Amino acid sequence: SRFHPQPISPMKNFFAGGFGGVCLVFAGHPLDTIKVRLQTQPKPKPGERLLYAGTIDCFKKTLAKEGVKGLYRGMAAPIIGVTPMFAVCFFGFGLGKKLQQRTPDDILTYPQLFAAGMLSGVFTTAIMAPGERIKCLLQIQASSGEVKYAGPMDCVKQLYRQSGIRGIYKGTALTLMRDVPASGMYFTSYEWLKNVLTPAGKSHNELSIPSVLFAGGMAGIFNWAVAIPADVLKSRFQTAPEGKYPNGFRDVLRELVREEGVGSLYKGFNAVMLRAFPANAVSALHVFFGSVTL
């Protein structure tokens, strides 16, 4: 039903979110690489086959061609960004809750939680947009056959030289379109599941480990169910050559739907869902223990 929010503690948010976030990146990055490669693979020419037939095919080909290292390409950017990103995410959520309360004891409704979650998505975009741009470019370069960037710093330098700060932040609008509703969905479903799983008369802090894992994992699935169409457009836009889509995401959407149909907006769906549950379950557990023990 409803719940009592805790007061915001920036340090608690920083450590709890950061540790959970690093675990999430490690657990989820190989499937994230597969997701991005599936989302950005070019349409085959007549008579040719798709580069990757699906999630398992992409996994096998990446492993055969590049080894385990290939699955972890581009991980430096999210590892560097994840601690501030999670801290900002939880701070934004805490602030979003606080702005809707007249007193600290006010109980928030689910629509209010959704609004607070959306605010956290606005906050995280400042960190997510450039991190995603660098990550995606590094993830696809080996599969496209052209190695243009030596690593994340080289990527930043080249993008800055080519287009300035705008080049680094390319895809910010699509990151907002992905993360604002998805964050609202994540926090609302996480709190709802915690409420459902908490026995009568007990607090959230007394939830069992399987319950926390389940709530976090399912919230991750709800988050990505909302996020994936914008994520496909973002991956395509952020990895496209300069000037390919002059009107931004509208051009990407038009081209994708015209050439590959509406179903193409769900490219990488299997990889996303396989990653969403375990990665978010692990992350939620660390955040849960961080917030209970700190």
mmCIF file of C-alpha atoms in Angstrom, residues 118-235:
data_model
loop_
_atom_site.group_PDB
_atom_site.id
_atom_site.type_symbol
_atom_site.label_atom_id
_atom_site.label_comp_id
_atom_site.label_asym_id
_atom_site.label_seq_id
_atom_site.Cartn_x
_atom_site.Cartn_y
_atom_site.Cartn_z
ATOM 1 C CA MET A 118 11.436 10.313 -12.593
ATOM 2 C CA LEU A 119 13.335 13.157 -10.900
ATOM 3 C CA SER A 120 16.171 10.744 -10.120
ATOM 4 C CA GLY A 121 16.273 9.897 -13.860
ATOM 5 C CA VAL A 122 16.743 13.588 -14.687
ATOM 6 C CA PHE A 123 19.623 13.804 -12.197
ATOM 7 C CA THR A 124 21.442 10.709 -13.493
ATOM 8 C CA THR A 125 21.297 11.743 -17.177
ATOM 9 C CA ALA A 126 24.116 14.276 -16.678
ATOM 10 C CA ILE A 127 26.434 11.346 -15.856
ATOM 11 C CA MET A 128 24.753 8.624 -17.924
ATOM 12 C CA ALA A 129 24.661 10.382 -21.317
ATOM 13 C CA PRO A 130 28.436 10.825 -21.848
ATOM 14 C CA GLY A 131 29.186 7.489 -20.130
ATOM 15 C CA GLU A 132 26.785 5.674 -22.466
ATOM 16 C CA ARG A 133 28.195 7.451 -25.532
ATOM 17 C CA ILE A 134 31.765 6.317 -24.722
ATOM 18 C CA LYS A 135 30.685 2.814 -23.640
ATOM 19 C CA CYS A 136 28.651 2.141 -26.806
ATOM 20 C CA LEU A 137 31.390 3.367 -29.157
ATOM 21 C CA LEU A 138 33.964 1.119 -27.447
ATOM 22 C CA GLN A 139 31.575 -1.865 -27.373
ATOM 23 C CA ILE A 140 30.874 -1.872 -31.106
ATOM 24 C CA GLN A 141 34.245 -0.907 -32.570
ATOM 25 C CA ALA A 142 35.785 -4.408 -32.548
ATOM 26 C CA SER A 143 32.689 -6.016 -34.094
ATOM 27 C CA SER A 144 32.537 -3.369 -36.818
ATOM 28 C CA GLY A 145 36.131 -4.220 -37.764
ATOM 29 C CA GLU A 146 37.508 -0.699 -37.268
ATOM 30 C CA VAL A 147 39.390 0.041 -34.040
ATOM 31 C CA LYS A 148 39.272 3.816 -33.803
ATOM 32 C CA TYR A 149 39.672 4.391 -30.051
ATOM 33 C CA ALA A 150 42.483 3.055 -27.839
ATOM 34 C CA GLY A 151 40.320 3.358 -24.713
ATOM 35 C CA PRO A 152 37.822 5.611 -22.876
ATOM 36 C CA MET A 153 40.179 8.611 -22.467
ATOM 37 C CA ASP A 154 41.242 8.442 -26.110
ATOM 38 C CA CYS A 155 37.547 8.273 -27.069
ATOM 39 C CA VAL A 156 36.760 11.408 -25.006
ATOM 40 C CA LYS A 157 39.730 13.283 -26.539
ATOM 41 C CA GLN A 158 38.763 12.364 -30.114
ATOM 42 C CA LEU A 159 35.078 13.241 -29.595
ATOM 43 C CA TYR A 160 36.032 16.576 -28.011
ATOM 44 C CA ARG A 161 38.457 17.380 -30.830
ATOM 45 C CA GLN A 162 35.824 16.530 -33.439
ATOM 46 C CA SER A 163 32.691 18.185 -32.006
ATOM 47 C CA GLY A 164 33.481 19.727 -28.612
ATOM 48 C CA ILE A 165 31.391 19.012 -25.525
ATOM 49 C CA ARG A 166 28.327 18.394 -27.727
ATOM 50 C CA GLY A 167 30.068 15.388 -29.254
ATOM 51 C CA ILE A 168 30.580 13.841 -25.813
ATOM 52 C CA TYR A 169 26.962 14.528 -24.788
ATOM 53 C CA LYS A 170 25.422 13.289 -28.056
ATOM 54 C CA GLY A 171 22.268 11.328 -27.222
ATOM 55 C CA THR A 172 21.349 13.263 -24.046
ATOM 56 C CA ALA A 173 17.690 13.745 -25.096
ATOM 57 C CA LEU A 174 17.329 10.004 -25.765
ATOM 58 C CA THR A 175 19.023 9.156 -22.462
ATOM 59 C CA LEU A 176 16.420 11.376 -20.740
ATOM 60 C CA MET A 177 13.597 9.711 -22.702
ATOM 61 C CA ARG A 178 14.902 6.319 -21.582
ATOM 62 C CA ASP A 179 15.836 7.005 -17.953
ATOM 63 C CA VAL A 180 13.104 9.371 -16.710
ATOM 64 C CA PRO A 181 10.112 6.997 -17.150
ATOM 65 C CA ALA A 182 12.262 3.900 -16.499
ATOM 66 C CA SER A 183 13.532 5.271 -13.159
ATOM 67 C CA GLY A 184 9.969 6.127 -12.164
ATOM 68 C CA MET A 185 8.986 2.549 -12.963
ATOM 69 C CA TYR A 186 11.993 1.078 -11.151
ATOM 70 C CA PHE A 187 11.447 2.857 -7.846
ATOM 71 C CA THR A 188 7.662 2.439 -7.874
ATOM 72 C CA SER A 189 7.810 -1.298 -8.582
ATOM 73 C CA TYR A 190 10.667 -1.802 -6.081
ATOM 74 C CA GLU A 191 8.746 -0.091 -3.273
ATOM 75 C CA TRP A 192 5.509 -1.863 -4.245
ATOM 76 C CA LEU A 193 7.203 -5.283 -4.180
ATOM 77 C CA LYS A 194 8.876 -4.513 -0.852
ATOM 78 C CA ASN A 195 5.450 -3.579 0.553
ATOM 79 C CA VAL A 196 3.886 -6.770 -0.816
ATOM 80 C CA LEU A 197 6.713 -8.956 0.546
ATOM 81 C CA THR A 198 6.963 -7.358 4.007
ATOM 82 C CA PRO A 199 4.942 -9.358 6.550
ATOM 83 C CA ALA A 200 2.238 -7.439 8.461
ATOM 84 C CA GLY A 201 3.626 -5.488 11.401
ATOM 85 C CA LYS A 202 7.249 -5.703 10.150
ATOM 86 C CA SER A 203 9.399 -3.015 8.525
ATOM 87 C CA HIS A 204 11.216 -3.106 5.166
ATOM 88 C CA ASN A 205 14.510 -3.463 7.052
ATOM 89 C CA GLU A 206 13.425 -6.924 8.233
ATOM 90 C CA LEU A 207 12.907 -8.304 4.714
ATOM 91 C CA SER A 208 14.606 -11.637 3.985
ATOM 92 C CA ILE A 209 17.498 -11.810 1.512
ATOM 93 C CA PRO A 210 15.440 -13.753 -1.105
ATOM 94 C CA SER A 211 12.712 -11.086 -0.848
ATOM 95 C CA VAL A 212 15.194 -8.245 -1.442
ATOM 96 C CA LEU A 213 16.754 -10.125 -4.383
ATOM 97 C CA PHE A 214 13.322 -10.770 -5.883
ATOM 98 C CA ALA A 215 12.120 -7.160 -5.437
ATOM 99 C CA GLY A 216 15.336 -5.741 -6.944
ATOM 100 C CA GLY A 217 15.393 -8.201 -9.833
ATOM 101 C CA MET A 218 11.747 -7.678 -10.765
ATOM 102 C CA ALA A 219 12.121 -3.885 -10.476
ATOM 103 C CA GLY A 220 14.991 -4.185 -12.968
ATOM 104 C CA ILE A 221 12.715 -6.073 -15.370
ATOM 105 C CA PHE A 222 9.936 -3.449 -15.027
ATOM 106 C CA ASN A 223 12.543 -0.706 -15.551
ATOM 107 C CA TRP A 224 13.817 -2.239 -18.803
ATOM 108 C CA ALA A 225 10.359 -3.112 -20.134
ATOM 109 C CA VAL A 226 9.779 0.662 -20.221
ATOM 110 C CA ALA A 227 13.321 1.662 -21.261
ATOM 111 C CA ILE A 228 14.155 -0.595 -24.182
ATOM 112 C CA PRO A 229 12.626 1.255 -27.207
ATOM 113 C CA ALA A 230 14.378 4.515 -26.244
ATOM 114 C CA ASP A 231 17.537 2.504 -25.478
ATOM 115 C CA VAL A 232 17.579 1.007 -29.002
ATOM 116 C CA LEU A 233 17.228 4.482 -30.528
ATOM 117 C CA LYS A 234 19.933 5.830 -28.183
ATOM 118 C CA SER A 235 22.426 3.060 -29.066
#
